[in-house]
XYZ file of C-alpha atoms in Angstrom:
424
model
C -3.180 -10.267 -10.575
C -2.574 -13.361 -8.382
C -4.692 -13.693 -5.271
C -3.361 -13.021 -1.821
C -4.481 -15.971 0.287
C -4.811 -18.759 -2.253
C -1.880 -20.566 -3.889
C -1.054 -20.868 -7.566
C -1.741 -24.225 -9.203
C 1.844 -24.101 -10.479
C 2.984 -25.024 -6.980
C 0.576 -27.957 -6.888
C 1.967 -29.241 -10.180
C 5.517 -28.833 -8.890
C 4.773 -30.762 -5.685
C 3.294 -33.622 -7.719
C 6.373 -33.770 -9.938
C 8.504 -35.450 -7.270
C 5.925 -38.139 -6.561
C 5.522 -38.833 -10.261
C 9.279 -39.236 -10.602
C 9.061 -41.927 -7.938
C 6.331 -43.694 -9.919
C 3.264 -42.621 -7.936
C -0.028 -41.928 -9.674
C -1.079 -38.304 -9.222
C -4.833 -38.939 -9.163
C -5.080 -40.486 -5.641
C -2.841 -37.709 -4.304
C -5.090 -35.031 -5.782
C -8.170 -36.806 -4.447
C -6.671 -36.862 -0.968
C -6.155 -33.097 -1.203
C -9.588 -32.413 -2.718
C -8.090 -30.797 -5.831
C -9.939 -31.360 -9.132
C -7.420 -32.803 -11.636
C -8.681 -30.463 -14.356
C -7.381 -27.501 -12.359
C -3.803 -28.518 -13.160
C -4.351 -27.695 -16.812
C -5.237 -24.057 -16.137
C -2.229 -21.815 -15.435
C -4.473 -19.208 -13.795
C -6.135 -21.637 -11.356
C -5.507 -21.482 -7.616
C -6.062 -23.713 -4.580
C -6.613 -22.950 -0.914
C -3.798 -23.213 1.637
C -5.682 -26.181 3.154
C -5.760 -28.004 -0.176
C -2.094 -27.290 -0.795
C -1.161 -28.453 2.695
C -3.157 -31.659 2.194
C -1.383 -32.265 -1.117
C 2.057 -31.743 0.413
C 1.177 -34.135 3.238
C -0.090 -36.719 0.781
C 3.087 -36.522 -1.313
C 5.231 -36.513 1.827
C 3.527 -39.674 3.089
C 3.892 -41.372 -0.280
C 7.547 -40.480 -0.806
C 8.667 -40.497 2.860
C 10.847 -37.556 1.896
C 10.900 -34.001 3.250
C 12.037 -32.827 -0.189
C 8.939 -34.494 -1.692
C 11.023 -36.335 -4.267
C 12.329 -33.062 -5.733
C 15.850 -33.187 -4.307
C 18.933 -35.012 -5.519
C 18.345 -37.497 -2.681
C 15.612 -38.019 -0.054
C 15.647 -36.092 3.217
C 14.752 -38.225 6.217
C 11.535 -37.188 7.988
C 12.283 -35.094 11.071
C 15.347 -33.361 9.612
C 13.663 -29.961 9.276
C 12.266 -30.138 12.810
C 15.708 -30.950 14.227
C 17.246 -28.068 12.276
C 14.671 -25.745 13.831
C 15.451 -27.116 17.292
C 19.141 -26.422 16.745
C 18.378 -22.840 15.717
C 16.212 -22.240 18.811
C 19.278 -22.543 21.037
C 20.872 -19.394 19.589
C 20.681 -15.898 21.030
C 20.034 -13.947 17.831
C 18.930 -14.432 14.250
C 22.445 -14.254 12.818
C 23.690 -17.126 14.968
C 20.492 -19.116 14.379
C 20.813 -18.721 10.594
C 24.449 -19.809 10.573
C 23.668 -22.824 12.754
C 20.736 -23.829 10.540
C 22.868 -23.595 7.401
C 25.660 -25.547 9.086
C 23.158 -28.220 10.128
C 21.970 -28.826 6.570
C 25.576 -28.734 5.400
C 26.093 -32.021 7.257
C 23.968 -33.806 4.639
C 25.627 -34.261 1.230
C 22.342 -33.887 -0.652
C 20.799 -31.203 1.578
C 20.350 -27.498 0.873
C 23.696 -25.720 0.554
C 23.005 -22.254 1.938
C 25.339 -19.477 2.998
C 24.908 -16.235 4.947
C 26.803 -13.265 3.569
C 27.125 -9.806 5.076
C 27.747 -6.736 2.933
C 28.322 -3.136 3.924
C 26.042 -0.277 2.837
C 26.129 0.902 -0.731
C 24.602 -1.882 -2.841
C 21.060 -0.851 -2.007
C 19.942 2.680 -1.050
C 17.421 1.218 1.396
C 20.127 -0.771 3.201
C 21.828 2.081 5.002
C 23.328 -0.273 7.566
C 24.366 -2.988 5.151
C 22.563 -6.096 4.039
C 22.517 -9.774 4.900
C 22.112 -12.265 2.058
C 20.899 -15.833 2.052
C 22.691 -17.434 -0.900
C 21.627 -20.760 -2.445
C 24.630 -22.723 -3.699
C 22.888 -25.903 -4.836
C 22.873 -27.046 -8.434
C 19.178 -26.681 -9.197
C 19.316 -27.743 -12.829
C 16.852 -30.601 -12.126
C 14.356 -28.101 -10.723
C 12.391 -27.709 -13.958
C 9.473 -26.001 -12.179
C 11.824 -23.629 -10.293
C 9.911 -24.670 -7.193
C 12.901 -25.742 -5.075
C 14.745 -22.455 -5.645
C 11.658 -20.453 -4.722
C 10.946 -22.607 -1.663
C 14.481 -22.295 -0.282
C 14.305 -18.499 -0.397
C 10.726 -18.232 0.849
C 11.130 -20.725 3.715
C 14.347 -19.047 4.876
C 12.575 -15.688 4.906
C 9.455 -16.957 6.705
C 11.474 -18.944 9.234
C 13.689 -15.936 9.974
C 10.649 -13.749 10.600
C 9.135 -16.411 12.839
C 12.317 -16.868 14.887
C 12.407 -13.200 15.928
C 8.633 -12.757 16.102
C 8.616 -9.904 13.592
C 7.920 -9.613 9.888
C 11.151 -8.962 8.020
C 10.751 -7.015 4.772
C 13.183 -8.202 2.111
C 15.209 -5.625 0.207
C 15.430 -7.694 -2.977
C 15.606 -11.221 -4.331
C 17.385 -12.657 -7.355
C 17.144 -15.996 -9.090
C 19.635 -17.660 -11.405
C 16.943 -19.162 -13.598
C 15.244 -17.230 -16.404
C 12.032 -15.357 -15.728
C 9.005 -17.683 -15.727
C 6.079 -17.026 -18.002
C 3.079 -15.070 -16.711
C 1.030 -15.399 -14.626
C 3.541 -17.320 -12.489
C 6.133 -14.563 -12.736
C 3.961 -12.164 -10.721
C 3.781 -14.757 -7.934
C 7.411 -14.159 -6.963
C 6.986 -10.542 -5.924
C 3.710 -11.360 -4.201
C 5.333 -14.134 -2.168
C 8.468 -12.183 -1.301
C 7.141 -8.612 -1.131
C 10.227 -7.129 -2.770
C 11.722 -6.455 -6.209
C 12.757 -9.691 -7.952
C 15.370 -10.137 -10.675
C 15.777 -13.204 -12.877
C 18.782 -14.465 -14.813
C 21.132 -13.402 -12.008
C 24.528 -14.967 -11.306
C 23.107 -16.778 -8.285
C 19.930 -17.294 -6.279
C 19.803 -15.095 -3.171
C 17.672 -12.769 -1.061
C 18.700 -9.731 0.982
C 17.462 -8.146 4.202
C 18.683 -5.287 6.380
C 21.774 -6.575 8.217
C 20.519 -5.121 11.495
C 17.907 -7.881 11.611
C 20.634 -10.433 12.341
C 21.082 -8.984 15.838
C 17.386 -9.443 16.731
C 16.920 -11.983 19.559
C 15.351 -15.393 18.962
C 12.027 -15.365 20.837
C 10.560 -18.792 19.972
C 10.773 -22.056 21.880
C 9.905 -25.723 21.359
C 6.226 -25.186 22.212
C 5.782 -22.510 19.553
C 7.828 -24.611 17.129
C 5.248 -27.371 17.454
C 2.535 -24.905 16.468
C 4.561 -23.685 13.480
C 5.081 -27.229 12.227
C 1.381 -28.002 12.510
C 0.513 -24.967 10.363
C 3.156 -25.690 7.747
C 3.681 -25.750 4.859
C 0.949 -23.144 4.319
C 2.427 -20.928 7.058
C 5.832 -21.038 5.377
C 4.821 -20.811 1.714
C 1.741 -18.574 1.738
C 2.081 -14.905 1.030
C 2.455 -12.453 3.904
C 0.916 -9.024 3.405
C 3.383 -6.340 4.478
C 1.324 -3.415 3.211
C 4.390 -2.125 1.376
C 2.718 -1.755 -2.035
C -0.338 0.155 -3.156
C -1.935 -3.121 -4.272
C -1.561 -4.548 -0.763
C -3.095 -1.439 0.768
C -6.045 -1.686 -1.624
C -6.561 -5.358 -0.707
C -6.605 -4.423 2.968
C -9.525 -2.117 2.253
C -11.407 -4.589 0.044
C -11.144 -7.822 2.053
C -13.222 -6.763 5.116
C -16.159 -6.004 2.822
C -16.469 -9.705 1.993
C -16.372 -10.764 5.621
C -19.429 -8.803 6.652
C -22.804 -10.511 6.795
C -25.195 -10.215 3.881
C -24.439 -9.431 0.250
C -21.087 -7.742 -0.219
C -20.614 -4.364 -1.783
C -16.967 -3.882 -2.609
C -15.922 -0.238 -2.423
C -15.420 1.622 -5.686
C -12.038 2.972 -6.718
C -12.955 6.483 -5.568
C -13.927 5.199 -2.098
C -10.667 3.258 -1.711
C -8.646 6.224 -2.981
C -10.256 8.424 -0.347
C -9.356 5.886 2.345
C -5.744 6.000 1.150
C -5.751 9.799 0.933
C -5.060 9.977 -2.811
C -7.148 10.788 -5.863
C -8.767 8.026 -7.906
C -6.555 8.839 -10.896
C -3.424 8.657 -8.731
C -4.540 5.312 -7.325
C -5.078 3.875 -10.800
C -1.731 5.187 -12.013
C 0.162 3.668 -9.072
C -1.575 0.328 -9.499
C -0.706 0.406 -13.188
C 2.949 1.006 -12.265
C 2.780 -2.129 -10.100
C 1.413 -4.142 -13.005
C -2.176 -4.474 -11.858
C -5.496 -2.604 -11.789
C -8.326 -1.957 -9.372
C -10.615 -4.385 -11.222
C -7.971 -7.139 -11.118
C -7.628 -6.677 -7.370
C -11.401 -6.885 -6.897
C -11.499 -10.093 -8.941
C -8.601 -11.563 -6.956
C -10.270 -10.808 -3.623
C -13.545 -12.349 -4.817
C -11.690 -15.382 -6.157
C -10.012 -16.031 -2.823
C -13.279 -15.666 -0.929
C -15.148 -17.926 -3.378
C -12.601 -20.741 -3.176
C -12.420 -20.562 0.604
C -16.217 -20.497 0.927
C -16.707 -23.528 -1.309
C -13.972 -25.599 0.287
C -15.374 -24.855 3.743
C -18.769 -26.217 2.659
C -20.638 -24.092 5.178
C -23.133 -22.348 2.914
C -25.029 -23.107 -0.291
C -23.421 -22.070 -3.542
C -26.179 -19.524 -4.127
C -25.419 -17.976 -0.740
C -21.719 -17.775 -1.588
C -22.579 -16.027 -4.831
C -24.863 -13.527 -3.078
C -22.313 -12.873 -0.320
C -19.688 -12.031 -2.926
C -21.987 -9.510 -4.591
C -23.115 -11.485 -7.661
C -26.679 -10.579 -8.599
C -27.267 -13.922 -10.349
C -25.990 -17.451 -9.820
C -25.149 -17.737 -13.502
C -22.792 -14.748 -13.281
C -20.996 -16.384 -10.352
C -20.719 -19.700 -12.238
C -19.206 -17.950 -15.247
C -16.706 -16.061 -13.092
C -15.743 -19.159 -11.119
C -15.188 -21.195 -14.271
C -12.996 -18.400 -15.585
C -10.970 -18.428 -12.356
C -10.590 -22.165 -11.879
C -11.592 -23.924 -15.081
C -14.437 -25.795 -13.370
C -17.878 -25.162 -11.871
C -18.492 -24.278 -8.205
C -20.359 -27.561 -7.651
C -17.618 -29.713 -9.166
C -14.966 -27.821 -7.205
C -16.830 -28.284 -3.917
C -17.409 -31.997 -4.560
C -13.754 -32.585 -5.363
C -12.763 -30.691 -2.209
C -14.934 -32.941 -0.033
C -17.325 -30.154 0.897
C -20.506 -31.413 -0.736
C -22.159 -32.481 2.534
C -23.810 -29.790 4.695
C -21.748 -28.557 7.577
C -22.667 -29.949 10.970
C -20.795 -30.570 14.173
C -20.581 -34.070 15.571
C -20.592 -34.903 19.236
C -16.814 -35.142 19.302
C -16.464 -31.635 17.861
C -15.367 -32.656 14.374
C -17.015 -31.566 11.156
C -19.306 -34.496 10.458
C -19.933 -33.303 6.934
C -16.312 -33.010 5.954
C -14.260 -35.540 4.077
C -14.129 -38.528 6.469
C -10.568 -39.343 5.465
C -9.413 -35.839 6.308
C -11.233 -35.917 9.665
C -9.750 -39.284 10.475
C -6.279 -38.044 9.680
C -6.761 -34.997 11.874
C -7.982 -37.138 14.762
C -5.077 -39.520 14.375
C -2.671 -36.628 14.039
C -3.802 -35.151 17.361
C -2.289 -38.184 19.067
C 1.117 -37.727 17.474
C 4.021 -35.522 18.429
C 5.013 -32.831 15.972
C 8.439 -32.067 17.354
C 8.993 -34.565 20.124
C 9.487 -37.435 17.705
C 12.311 -35.425 16.183
C 13.833 -34.816 19.600
C 12.196 -31.543 20.607
C 9.650 -32.949 23.045
C 6.727 -30.715 22.046
C 3.339 -32.456 21.906
C 0.982 -31.939 18.996
C -2.134 -30.806 20.737
C -4.311 -30.170 17.701
C -4.544 -31.386 14.139
C -2.286 -33.525 12.058
C 1.469 -33.040 12.430
C 3.415 -31.116 9.871
C 4.791 -33.372 7.147
C 8.324 -32.285 7.955
C 7.995 -33.718 11.452
C 8.700 -37.417 11.708
C 5.788 -39.822 11.257
C 4.983 -42.728 13.536
C 6.247 -46.019 12.075
C 2.716 -47.374 12.338
C 1.094 -44.645 10.267
C -0.963 -46.056 7.442
C 0.542 -45.261 4.047
C -1.430 -43.205 1.571
C -3.726 -45.132 -0.738
C -1.782 -44.052 -3.801
C -0.872 -46.735 -6.245
C 2.708 -46.843 -7.405
C 2.808 -47.095 -11.139
C 5.429 -47.087 -13.830
C 6.843 -43.577 -14.289
C 4.848 -41.510 -16.761
C 6.488 -40.295 -19.947
C 7.694 -36.714 -19.692
C 5.097 -34.092 -20.457
C 1.993 -36.151 -19.698
C -0.690 -34.457 -17.655
C -1.381 -36.095 -14.278
C -5.090 -35.481 -14.781
C-alpha cells in the first residue's frame, strides 16, 4: 500500500526524464535534492515532499521550462503564475476554470484542456450533473504517464484551492493502459476516487454544483501556494472517504507522540471506527490493502521524514517508531527504500546534528539548500509574473519566474544518454 505523505520514486524518475532528454546529467540533480541515486532502481521506494520539491526546482532551473522538458515545447517561466492570476479575477470556479483553460489555449504547445458539463445520469453520485476536465493533448511522448497524471491532479488541487474547499472527485479515467503495480495504486491514492484505464480520453469528473462556488483566493494567498508547490499540488490529500484513510487517521497520531510509539492493534482501530475487527479487515481487503500494510506505510512515512529532518539520532527514530532493536529498523528501512538509514540521511543532507544559527536557519542542514532558501526569500513569487505578491519566506515556486541573475544549477550538460540507461 503506497504511503500517504511521501511520494513514489516513479514521479522522481519521470521528472528526471525531461532533463535527461535535454542532455543533463541526473546525478547532480539528485544530489541537489538529497535523493540517493540507488533509490531510482527500486519501484517501491518513496521520497519526501521536500526532496521531490527540491528535485523539481533543480530540473526547472536546469531546463528553464515549467514543463520540465516533458512537453512538446518549453513553457516560459511565469506562465503558470499568470494563468493563476487570470483565474483569480473570476467570480466562481466555473468561470475561473474556463478562463484558465482559455489562457493555456493561447500557447500552441501548452495544455489543451476543456470543461464539459453533463446532466445527471452517468454517475449515481452526481445527482445534479457532473463537470469534467478533459485533456485533449497528444500524450504519446509521455512514456511515464506523468504529464497526464499531473494535468488531472493539478487541475483538481487548483480547483479546490480556488474555492477554499476540498472537492471530492467522482471518477477519473486515463487513455493510457493501466500501469504496473505498485504505481497503479498511486492513482486512486492521489485522486481519492475510482480510476479507469484504457478509456477513450483522459478526464476527471466532479459534482457540477462545485462550479458555482465563489473564488475566495487573492494574489497574497497565491504567493503562498506557489511557494509550497509542487508538493502542495501533487501530494495526496486525505479526504477520509475510504476505510484505509480512516485507519491512517487513527494510526498517524500515535507516531507523533513523545517516546516509543505503540501503534494501535486492528481491534482497537475497529472499535474507534465502530465496526468489528473482522469487518475492518474485510473492507480493507476490498480496497486492496490490509491493516499491516497500512501500519508499514505509516511507519515508512514517519521514518523518511525523521531521517530527512536530521533532528534525532537514527536509534531514536527507530525507538520512536516502535522498533525494539536498531537492526530491525535497518532491515525494514532497506526493504522500504533499498538503502540504509545512514546512507539515506547522508544523501539527504541531514547527517549534521540539528542546530539553529543566529539568523534562524538550520546550521546543520545542507548549506546549498539553506543558501537557496535565503536567496529565495528576497525574490518575488508572483510579482515577477505580474501579480505583485512578495515572497516573504523560502524559495519561490519553480513555476514562478526566476530572476535573470539567479545562478544556474551546477549540473553538467552531457550528451543524451541512450534510452533505457539508469541515471544512477
